[in-house]
CSV table of C-alpha atoms in Angstrom, one decimal:
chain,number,residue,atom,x,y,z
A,295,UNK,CA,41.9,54.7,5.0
A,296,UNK,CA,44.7,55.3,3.1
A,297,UNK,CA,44.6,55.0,-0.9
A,298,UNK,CA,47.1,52.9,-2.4
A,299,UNK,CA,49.6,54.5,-4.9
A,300,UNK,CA,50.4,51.1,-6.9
A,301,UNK,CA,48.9,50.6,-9.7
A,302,UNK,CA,49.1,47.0,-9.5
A,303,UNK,CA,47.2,46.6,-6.4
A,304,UNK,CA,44.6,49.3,-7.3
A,305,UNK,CA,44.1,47.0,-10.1
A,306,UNK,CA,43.9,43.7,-7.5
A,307,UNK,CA,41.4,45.6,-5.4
A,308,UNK,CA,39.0,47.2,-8.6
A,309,UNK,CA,39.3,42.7,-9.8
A,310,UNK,CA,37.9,41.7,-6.6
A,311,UNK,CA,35.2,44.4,-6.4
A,312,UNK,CA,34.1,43.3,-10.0
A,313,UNK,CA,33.8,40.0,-9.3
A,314,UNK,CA,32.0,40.8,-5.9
A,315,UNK,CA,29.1,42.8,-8.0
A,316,UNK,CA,29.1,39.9,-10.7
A,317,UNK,CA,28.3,37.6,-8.0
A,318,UNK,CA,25.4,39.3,-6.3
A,319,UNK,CA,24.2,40.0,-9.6
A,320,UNK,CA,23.7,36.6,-10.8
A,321,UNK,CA,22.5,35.4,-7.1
A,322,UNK,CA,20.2,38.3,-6.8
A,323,UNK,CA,19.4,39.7,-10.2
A,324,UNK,CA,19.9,37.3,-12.4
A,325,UNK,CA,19.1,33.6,-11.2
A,326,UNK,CA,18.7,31.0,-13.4
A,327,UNK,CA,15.4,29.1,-12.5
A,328,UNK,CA,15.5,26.1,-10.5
A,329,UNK,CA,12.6,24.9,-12.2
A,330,UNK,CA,13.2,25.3,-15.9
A,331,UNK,CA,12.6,22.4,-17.6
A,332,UNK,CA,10.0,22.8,-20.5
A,333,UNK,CA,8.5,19.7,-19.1
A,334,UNK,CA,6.3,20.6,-16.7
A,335,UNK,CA,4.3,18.5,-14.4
A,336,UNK,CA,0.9,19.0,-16.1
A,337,UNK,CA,2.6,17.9,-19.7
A,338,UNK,CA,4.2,14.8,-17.7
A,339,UNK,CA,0.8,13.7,-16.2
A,340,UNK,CA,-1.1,14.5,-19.5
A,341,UNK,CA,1.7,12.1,-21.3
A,342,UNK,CA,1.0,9.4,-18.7
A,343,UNK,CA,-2.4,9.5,-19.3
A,344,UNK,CA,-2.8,9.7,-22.7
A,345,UNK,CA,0.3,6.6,-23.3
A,346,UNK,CA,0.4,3.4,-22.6
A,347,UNK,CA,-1.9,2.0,-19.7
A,348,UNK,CA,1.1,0.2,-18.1
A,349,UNK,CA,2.7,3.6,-17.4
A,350,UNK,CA,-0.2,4.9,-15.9
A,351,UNK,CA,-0.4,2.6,-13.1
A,352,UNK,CA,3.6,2.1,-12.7
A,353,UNK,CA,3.1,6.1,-11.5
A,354,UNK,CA,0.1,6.2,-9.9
A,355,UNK,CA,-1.0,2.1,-9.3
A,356,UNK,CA,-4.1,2.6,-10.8
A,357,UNK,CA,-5.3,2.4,-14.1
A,358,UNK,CA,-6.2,5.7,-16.2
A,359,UNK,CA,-10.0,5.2,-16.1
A,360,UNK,CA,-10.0,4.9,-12.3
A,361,UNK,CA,-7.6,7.9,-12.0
A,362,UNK,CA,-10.1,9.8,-14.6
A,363,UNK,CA,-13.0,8.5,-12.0
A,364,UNK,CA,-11.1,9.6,-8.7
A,365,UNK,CA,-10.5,12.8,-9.9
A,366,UNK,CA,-13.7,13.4,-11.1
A,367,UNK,CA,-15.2,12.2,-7.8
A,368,UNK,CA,-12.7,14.4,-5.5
A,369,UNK,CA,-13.7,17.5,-7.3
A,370,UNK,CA,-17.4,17.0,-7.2
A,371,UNK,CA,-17.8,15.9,-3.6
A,372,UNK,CA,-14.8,16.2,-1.6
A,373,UNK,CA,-13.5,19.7,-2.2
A,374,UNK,CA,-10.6,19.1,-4.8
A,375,UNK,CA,-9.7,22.5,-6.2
A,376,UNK,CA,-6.9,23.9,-8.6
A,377,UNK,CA,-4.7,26.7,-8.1
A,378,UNK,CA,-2.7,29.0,-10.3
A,379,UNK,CA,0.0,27.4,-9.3
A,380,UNK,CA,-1.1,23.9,-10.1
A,381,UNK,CA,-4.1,22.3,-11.8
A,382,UNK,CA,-6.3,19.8,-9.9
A,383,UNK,CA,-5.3,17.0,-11.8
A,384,UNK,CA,-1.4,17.6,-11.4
A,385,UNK,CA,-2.3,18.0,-7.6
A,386,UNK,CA,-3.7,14.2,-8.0
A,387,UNK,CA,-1.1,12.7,-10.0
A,388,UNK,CA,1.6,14.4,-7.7
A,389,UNK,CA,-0.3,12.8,-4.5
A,390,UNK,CA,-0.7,9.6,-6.0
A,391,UNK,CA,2.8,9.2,-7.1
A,392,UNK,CA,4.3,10.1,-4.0
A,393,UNK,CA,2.5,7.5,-1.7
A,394,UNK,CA,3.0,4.9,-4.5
A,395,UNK,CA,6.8,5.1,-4.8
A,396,UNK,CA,7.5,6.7,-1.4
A,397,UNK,CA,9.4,9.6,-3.1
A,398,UNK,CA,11.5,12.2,-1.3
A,399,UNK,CA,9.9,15.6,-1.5
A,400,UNK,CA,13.0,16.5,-3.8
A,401,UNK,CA,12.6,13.6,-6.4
A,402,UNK,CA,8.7,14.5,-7.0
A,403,UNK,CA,9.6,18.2,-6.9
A,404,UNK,CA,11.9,17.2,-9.5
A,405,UNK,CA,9.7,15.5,-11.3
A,406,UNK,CA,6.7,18.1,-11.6
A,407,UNK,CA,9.2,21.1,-12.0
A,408,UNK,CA,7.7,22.8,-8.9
A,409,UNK,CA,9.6,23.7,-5.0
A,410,UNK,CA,9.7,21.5,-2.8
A,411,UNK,CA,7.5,24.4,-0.2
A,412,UNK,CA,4.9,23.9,-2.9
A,413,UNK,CA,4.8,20.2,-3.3
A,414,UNK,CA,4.7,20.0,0.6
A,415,UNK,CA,2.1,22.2,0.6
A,416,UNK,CA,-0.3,20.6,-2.4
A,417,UNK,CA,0.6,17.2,-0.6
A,418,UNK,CA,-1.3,18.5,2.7
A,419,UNK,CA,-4.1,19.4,1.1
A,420,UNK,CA,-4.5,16.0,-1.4
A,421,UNK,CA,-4.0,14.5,2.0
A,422,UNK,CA,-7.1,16.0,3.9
A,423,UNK,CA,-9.3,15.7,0.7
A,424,UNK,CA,-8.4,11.5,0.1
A,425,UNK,CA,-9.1,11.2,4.4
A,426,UNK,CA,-12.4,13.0,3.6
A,427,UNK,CA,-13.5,10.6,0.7
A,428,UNK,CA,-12.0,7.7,3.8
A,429,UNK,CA,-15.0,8.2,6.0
A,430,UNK,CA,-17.4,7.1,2.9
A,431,UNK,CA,-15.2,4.2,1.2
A,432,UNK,CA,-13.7,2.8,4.5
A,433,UNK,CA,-17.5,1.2,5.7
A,434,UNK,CA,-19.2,-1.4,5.0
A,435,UNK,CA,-21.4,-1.5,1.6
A,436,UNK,CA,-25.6,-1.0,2.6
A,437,UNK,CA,-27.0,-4.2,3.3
A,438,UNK,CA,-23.1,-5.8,3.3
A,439,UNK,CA,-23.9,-8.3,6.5
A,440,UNK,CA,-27.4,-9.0,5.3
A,441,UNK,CA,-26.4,-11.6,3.0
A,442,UNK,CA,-23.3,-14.2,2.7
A,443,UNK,CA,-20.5,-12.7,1.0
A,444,UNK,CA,-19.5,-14.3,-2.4
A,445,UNK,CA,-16.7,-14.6,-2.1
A,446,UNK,CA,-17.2,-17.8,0.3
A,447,UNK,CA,-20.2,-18.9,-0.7
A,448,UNK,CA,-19.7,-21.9,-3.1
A,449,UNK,CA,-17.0,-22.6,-0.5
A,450,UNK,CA,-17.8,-25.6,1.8
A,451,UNK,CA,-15.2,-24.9,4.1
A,452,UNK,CA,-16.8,-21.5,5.0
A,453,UNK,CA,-20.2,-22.3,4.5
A,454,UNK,CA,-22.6,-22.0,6.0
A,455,UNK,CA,-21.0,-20.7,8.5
A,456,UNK,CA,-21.7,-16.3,9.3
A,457,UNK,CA,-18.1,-15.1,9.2
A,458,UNK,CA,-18.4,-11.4,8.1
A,459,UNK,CA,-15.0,-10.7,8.0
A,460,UNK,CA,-11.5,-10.1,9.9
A,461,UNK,CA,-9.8,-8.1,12.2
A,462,UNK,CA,-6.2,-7.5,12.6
A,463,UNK,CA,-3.6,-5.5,13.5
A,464,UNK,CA,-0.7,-3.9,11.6
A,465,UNK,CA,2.4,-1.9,12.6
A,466,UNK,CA,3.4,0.7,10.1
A,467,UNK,CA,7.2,2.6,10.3
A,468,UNK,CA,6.6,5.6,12.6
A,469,UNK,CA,8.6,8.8,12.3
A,470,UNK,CA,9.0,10.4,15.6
A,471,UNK,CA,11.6,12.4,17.7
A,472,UNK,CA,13.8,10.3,20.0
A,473,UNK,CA,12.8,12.0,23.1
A,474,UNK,CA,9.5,10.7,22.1
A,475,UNK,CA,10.0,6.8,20.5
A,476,UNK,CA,10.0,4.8,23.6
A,477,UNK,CA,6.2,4.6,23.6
A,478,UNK,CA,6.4,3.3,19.9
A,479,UNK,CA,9.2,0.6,19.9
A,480,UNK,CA,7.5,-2.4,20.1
A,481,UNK,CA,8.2,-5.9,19.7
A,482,UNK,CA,9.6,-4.9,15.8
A,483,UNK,CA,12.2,-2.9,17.8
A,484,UNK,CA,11.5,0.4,15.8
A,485,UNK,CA,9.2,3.0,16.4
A,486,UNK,CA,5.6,1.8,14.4
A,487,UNK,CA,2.0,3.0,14.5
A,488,UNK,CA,0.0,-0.1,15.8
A,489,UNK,CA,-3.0,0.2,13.4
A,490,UNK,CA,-6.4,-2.1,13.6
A,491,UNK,CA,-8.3,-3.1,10.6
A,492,UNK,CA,-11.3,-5.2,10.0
A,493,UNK,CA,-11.5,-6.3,6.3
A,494,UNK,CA,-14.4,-8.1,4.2
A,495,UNK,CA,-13.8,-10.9,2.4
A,496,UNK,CA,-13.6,-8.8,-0.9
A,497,UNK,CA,-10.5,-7.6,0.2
A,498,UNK,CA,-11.7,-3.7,1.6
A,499,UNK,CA,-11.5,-2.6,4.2
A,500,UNK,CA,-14.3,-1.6,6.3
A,501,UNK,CA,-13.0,0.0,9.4
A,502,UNK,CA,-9.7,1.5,10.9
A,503,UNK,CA,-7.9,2.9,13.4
A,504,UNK,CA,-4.4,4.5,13.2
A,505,UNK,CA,-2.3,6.3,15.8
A,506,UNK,CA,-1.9,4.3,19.0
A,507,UNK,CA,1.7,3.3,19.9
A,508,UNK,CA,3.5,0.7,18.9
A,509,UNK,CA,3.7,-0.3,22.3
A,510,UNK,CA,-0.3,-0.6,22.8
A,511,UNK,CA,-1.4,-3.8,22.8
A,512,UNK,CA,-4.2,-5.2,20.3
A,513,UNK,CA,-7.0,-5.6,23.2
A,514,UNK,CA,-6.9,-2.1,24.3
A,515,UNK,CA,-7.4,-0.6,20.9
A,516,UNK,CA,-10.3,-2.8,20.3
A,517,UNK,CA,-12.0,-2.2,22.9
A,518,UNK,CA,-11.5,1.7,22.4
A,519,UNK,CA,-12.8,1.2,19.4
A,520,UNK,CA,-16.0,-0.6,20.5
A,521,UNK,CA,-16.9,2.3,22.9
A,522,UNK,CA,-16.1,5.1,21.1
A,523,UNK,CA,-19.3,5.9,19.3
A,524,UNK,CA,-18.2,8.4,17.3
A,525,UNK,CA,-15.4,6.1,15.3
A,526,UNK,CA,-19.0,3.8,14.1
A,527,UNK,CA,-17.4,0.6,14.8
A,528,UNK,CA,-19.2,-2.3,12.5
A,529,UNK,CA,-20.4,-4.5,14.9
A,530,UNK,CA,-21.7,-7.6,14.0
A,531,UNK,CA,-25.3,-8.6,13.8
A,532,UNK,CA,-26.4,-11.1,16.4
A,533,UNK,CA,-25.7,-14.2,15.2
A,534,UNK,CA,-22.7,-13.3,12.9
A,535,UNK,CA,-19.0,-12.9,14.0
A,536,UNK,CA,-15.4,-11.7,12.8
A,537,UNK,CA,-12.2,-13.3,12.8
A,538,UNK,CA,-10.1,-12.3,15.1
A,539,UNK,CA,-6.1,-13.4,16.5
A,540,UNK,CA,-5.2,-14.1,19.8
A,541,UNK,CA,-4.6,-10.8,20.4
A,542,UNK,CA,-8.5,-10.0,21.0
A,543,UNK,CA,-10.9,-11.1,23.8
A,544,UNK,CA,-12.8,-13.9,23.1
A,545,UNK,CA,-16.3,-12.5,23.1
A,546,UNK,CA,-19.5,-12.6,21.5
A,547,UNK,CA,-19.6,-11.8,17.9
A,548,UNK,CA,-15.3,-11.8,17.8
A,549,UNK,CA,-14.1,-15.8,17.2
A,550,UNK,CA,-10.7,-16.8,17.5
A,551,UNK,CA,-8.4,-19.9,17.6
A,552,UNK,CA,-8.7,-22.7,19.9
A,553,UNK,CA,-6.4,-22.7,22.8
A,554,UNK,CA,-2.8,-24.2,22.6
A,555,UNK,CA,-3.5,-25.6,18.8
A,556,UNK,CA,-1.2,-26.0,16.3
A,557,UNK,CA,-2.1,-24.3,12.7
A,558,UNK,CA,-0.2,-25.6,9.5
A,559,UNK,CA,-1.2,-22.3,7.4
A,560,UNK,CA,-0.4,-24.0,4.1
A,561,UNK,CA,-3.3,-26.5,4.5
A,562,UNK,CA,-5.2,-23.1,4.0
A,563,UNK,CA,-4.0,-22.5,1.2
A,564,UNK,CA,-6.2,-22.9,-2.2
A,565,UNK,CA,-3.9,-21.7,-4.9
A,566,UNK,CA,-0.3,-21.1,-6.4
A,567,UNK,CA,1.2,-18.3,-4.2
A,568,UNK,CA,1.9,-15.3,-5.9
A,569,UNK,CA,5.4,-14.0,-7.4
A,570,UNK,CA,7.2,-11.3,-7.5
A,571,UNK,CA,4.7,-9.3,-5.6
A,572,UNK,CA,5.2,-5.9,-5.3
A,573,UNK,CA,3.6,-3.4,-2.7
A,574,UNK,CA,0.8,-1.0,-4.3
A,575,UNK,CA,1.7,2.0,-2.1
A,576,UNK,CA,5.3,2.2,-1.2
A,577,UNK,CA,5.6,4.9,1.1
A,578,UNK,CA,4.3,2.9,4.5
A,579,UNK,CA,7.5,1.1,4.1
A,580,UNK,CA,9.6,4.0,4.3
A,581,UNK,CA,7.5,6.6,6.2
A,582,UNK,CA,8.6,10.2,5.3
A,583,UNK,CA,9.4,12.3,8.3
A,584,UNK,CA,6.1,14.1,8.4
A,585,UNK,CA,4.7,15.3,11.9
A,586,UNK,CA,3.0,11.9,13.2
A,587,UNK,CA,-0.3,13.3,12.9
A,588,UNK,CA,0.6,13.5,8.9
A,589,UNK,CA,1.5,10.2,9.2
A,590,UNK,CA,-1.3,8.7,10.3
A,591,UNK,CA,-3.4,10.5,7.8
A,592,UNK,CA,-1.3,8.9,5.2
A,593,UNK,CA,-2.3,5.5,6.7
A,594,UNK,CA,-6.0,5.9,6.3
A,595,UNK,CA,-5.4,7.8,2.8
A,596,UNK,CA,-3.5,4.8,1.5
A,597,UNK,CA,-6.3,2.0,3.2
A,598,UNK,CA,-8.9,5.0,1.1
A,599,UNK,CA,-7.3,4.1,-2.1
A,600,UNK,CA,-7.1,0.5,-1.8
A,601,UNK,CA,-10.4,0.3,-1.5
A,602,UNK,CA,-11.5,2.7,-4.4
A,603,UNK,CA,-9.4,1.0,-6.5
A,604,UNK,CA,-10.9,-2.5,-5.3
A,605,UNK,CA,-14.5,-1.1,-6.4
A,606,UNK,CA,-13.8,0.5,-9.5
A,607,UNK,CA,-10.7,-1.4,-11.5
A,608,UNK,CA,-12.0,-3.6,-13.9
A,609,UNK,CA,-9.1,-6.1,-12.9
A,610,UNK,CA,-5.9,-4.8,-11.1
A,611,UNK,CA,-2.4,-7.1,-10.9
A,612,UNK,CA,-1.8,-6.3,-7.2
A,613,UNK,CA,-5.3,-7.7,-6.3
A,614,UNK,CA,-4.5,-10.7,-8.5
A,615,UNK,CA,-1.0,-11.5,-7.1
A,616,UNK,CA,-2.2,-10.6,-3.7
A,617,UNK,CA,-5.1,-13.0,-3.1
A,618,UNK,CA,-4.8,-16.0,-1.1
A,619,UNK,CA,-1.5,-14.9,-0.2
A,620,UNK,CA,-0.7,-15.3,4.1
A,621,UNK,CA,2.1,-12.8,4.2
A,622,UNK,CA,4.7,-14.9,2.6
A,623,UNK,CA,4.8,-17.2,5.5
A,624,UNK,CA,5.3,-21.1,4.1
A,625,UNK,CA,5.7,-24.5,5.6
A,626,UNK,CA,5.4,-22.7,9.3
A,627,UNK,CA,3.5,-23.8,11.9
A,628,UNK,CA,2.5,-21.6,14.3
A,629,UNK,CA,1.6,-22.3,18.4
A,630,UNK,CA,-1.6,-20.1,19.0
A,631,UNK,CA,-3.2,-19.9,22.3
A,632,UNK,CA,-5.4,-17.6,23.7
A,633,UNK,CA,-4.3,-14.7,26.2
A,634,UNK,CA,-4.2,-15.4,30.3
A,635,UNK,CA,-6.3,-12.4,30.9
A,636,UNK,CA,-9.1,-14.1,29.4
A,637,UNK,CA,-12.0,-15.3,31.0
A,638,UNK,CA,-14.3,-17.9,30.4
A,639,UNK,CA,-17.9,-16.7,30.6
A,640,UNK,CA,-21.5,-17.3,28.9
A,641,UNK,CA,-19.9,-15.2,25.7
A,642,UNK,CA,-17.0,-17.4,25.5
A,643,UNK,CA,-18.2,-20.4,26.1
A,644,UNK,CA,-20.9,-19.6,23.1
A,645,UNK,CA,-17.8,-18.5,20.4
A,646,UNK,CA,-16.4,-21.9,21.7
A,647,UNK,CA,-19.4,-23.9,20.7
A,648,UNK,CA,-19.5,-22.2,17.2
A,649,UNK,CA,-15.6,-23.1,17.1
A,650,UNK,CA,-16.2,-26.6,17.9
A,651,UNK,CA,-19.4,-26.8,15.7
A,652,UNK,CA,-17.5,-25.3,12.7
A,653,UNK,CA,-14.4,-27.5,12.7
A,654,UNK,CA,-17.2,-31.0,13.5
A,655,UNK,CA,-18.8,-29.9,10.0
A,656,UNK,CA,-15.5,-29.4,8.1
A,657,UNK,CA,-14.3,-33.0,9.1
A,658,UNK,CA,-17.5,-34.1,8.1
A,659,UNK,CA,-17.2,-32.3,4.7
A,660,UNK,CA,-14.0,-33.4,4.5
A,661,UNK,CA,-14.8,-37.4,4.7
């Protein structure tokens, strides 16, 4: 190599080395923190629960004393632990936040000053512990189908008639590869979870099932559900029955609409419809792309909280807005009839009989 004998580029080459070193210096020896604002996470979730009680549940859609309960009940019974990275209470309000506003991994790592690896990471484990404290809050209460619920008992157009409940199903947005979505575009045209729920008429749930395809129909997982022991289905006691669409066999215990009627759904209405509703957890509207298994963890963590929330809050605005409402659907009436494959039997003909016995005593109420 040969040196250079003017001093001008000697001096062009010694400028460039310089600025070389100064580079690696400040990349490798020197970096300024990412994460260096004095407001950490633990003083942010401290200021939220020590403010006002509106900002409480904007972040975390639940009010501070049910936040102080949860975290007090995760910890004692379902294995909620701190690190020395981040305190068990910052782990909560991180969680909480992130499936009530659907936040991007960057925004909440933003947020509580920490990487996004770690976020990710706490977010796993917040997951596992909520789907833990699912398999006691997603059940029926002891003795639930014992007695008539009371929320329909001084109704006459329920009464006295031994509805336990409802099921349904719901598709959530699915995130999965597209060598893999044509099992999960359904009739919403976009990859979804089909998920089945059977709800009380307090508004909890007290069952599901997430995972299947969007593609699966309603029947199927139903019936999965009923033979799988190991999911503890709530069947109904003889004599008592659910709710169900026209998606689901008509059998014993399961009763659904009459064959080819028309339903006006805002003759069923008993109130005002709420305003200006807004959903309580945010992120199964816009599903993060999580492996699918994560995302149907996220399902039941979500149906979890709604029902914690449900037992403990003294009075919460999204149950308030929420009741009575039919999905938003006004003035539509809706041709229902019962699926081809089904066949009429003993067990049908007897859900037909209640159908027929129930709508004979609400005319007769009605006059």
């Amino acid at each position: 190599m040969s040196i250079p004998e003017d001093e001008d580029e000697i001096n062009q080459i010694i400028c460039v080395i310089a600025r070389l070193i100064e580079l690696c210096y400040v990349k490798y020896i020197h970096k300024t923190p990412c994460m260096n604002d004095h407001h950490t996470g633990n003083i942010w979730l401290m200021g939220m629960l020590q403010g006002n009680e509106s900002r409480c549940h904007n972040m975390f859609r639940m009010d501070k004393d049910v936040f102080i309960r949860l975290f007090d009940e995760l910890q004692k019974n379902y294995g909620l632990k701190g690190s020395r990275r981040m305190s068990a209470a910052e782990m909560l309000g991180m969680f909480l936040n992130i499936l009530g506003h659907g936040s991007a991994n960057r925004q909440a790592h933003d947020c509580f000053q920490h990487s996004g690896e770690t976020m990710s990471r706490y977010f796993s484990i917040l997951l596992d512990v909520v789907c833990r404290l699912a398999v006691d809050v997603i059940k029926p209460l002891e003795n639930a189908f014992n007695n008539t619920p009371k929320e329909i008992l001084p109704d006459s157009r329920y009464m006295p008639h031994d509805c336990i409940g409802a099921i349904d199903g719901i598709h959530v947005q699915a995130i999965v590869s597209p060598s893999n979505q044509i099992p999960f575009i359904g009739r919403k045209g976009i990859p979804t979870q089909n998920v089945m729920a059977a709800s009380n008429f307090d508004m909890q749930f007290i069952f599901a099932c997430a995972g299947w395809e969007g593609t699966t129909h309603d029947t199927r997982i139903f019936l999965s559900a009923l033979r799988d022991q190991s999911l503890n289905f709530p069947k109904p006691p003889n004599g008592k029955y659910y709710l169900v669409d026209k998606g689901y066999p008509q059998m014993r215990g399961y009763l659904g609409p009459s064959k080819g009627e028309r339903y006006h759904l805002p003759d069923f209405r008993r109130g005002v419809q709420p305003m200006g509703h807004k959903e309580r957890l945010s992120i199964l509207r816009d599903m993060p792309s999580y492996p699918f298994a994560k995302q149907v963890k996220i399902v039941i963590a979500t149906m979890a909280l709604h029902n914690y929330i449900k037992r403990h809050a003294k009075r919460d605005c999204h149950f308030d807005e929420s009741e009575d409402d039919l999905n938003g659907i006004q003035g539509e009436e809706i041709e229902i009839d019962v699926d081809a494959q089904q066949e009429d039997g003993p067990a049908t003909q007897e859900m037909e009989a209640l159908r027929n016995h129930i709508a004979a005593s609400l005319m007769s109420s009605s006059t």
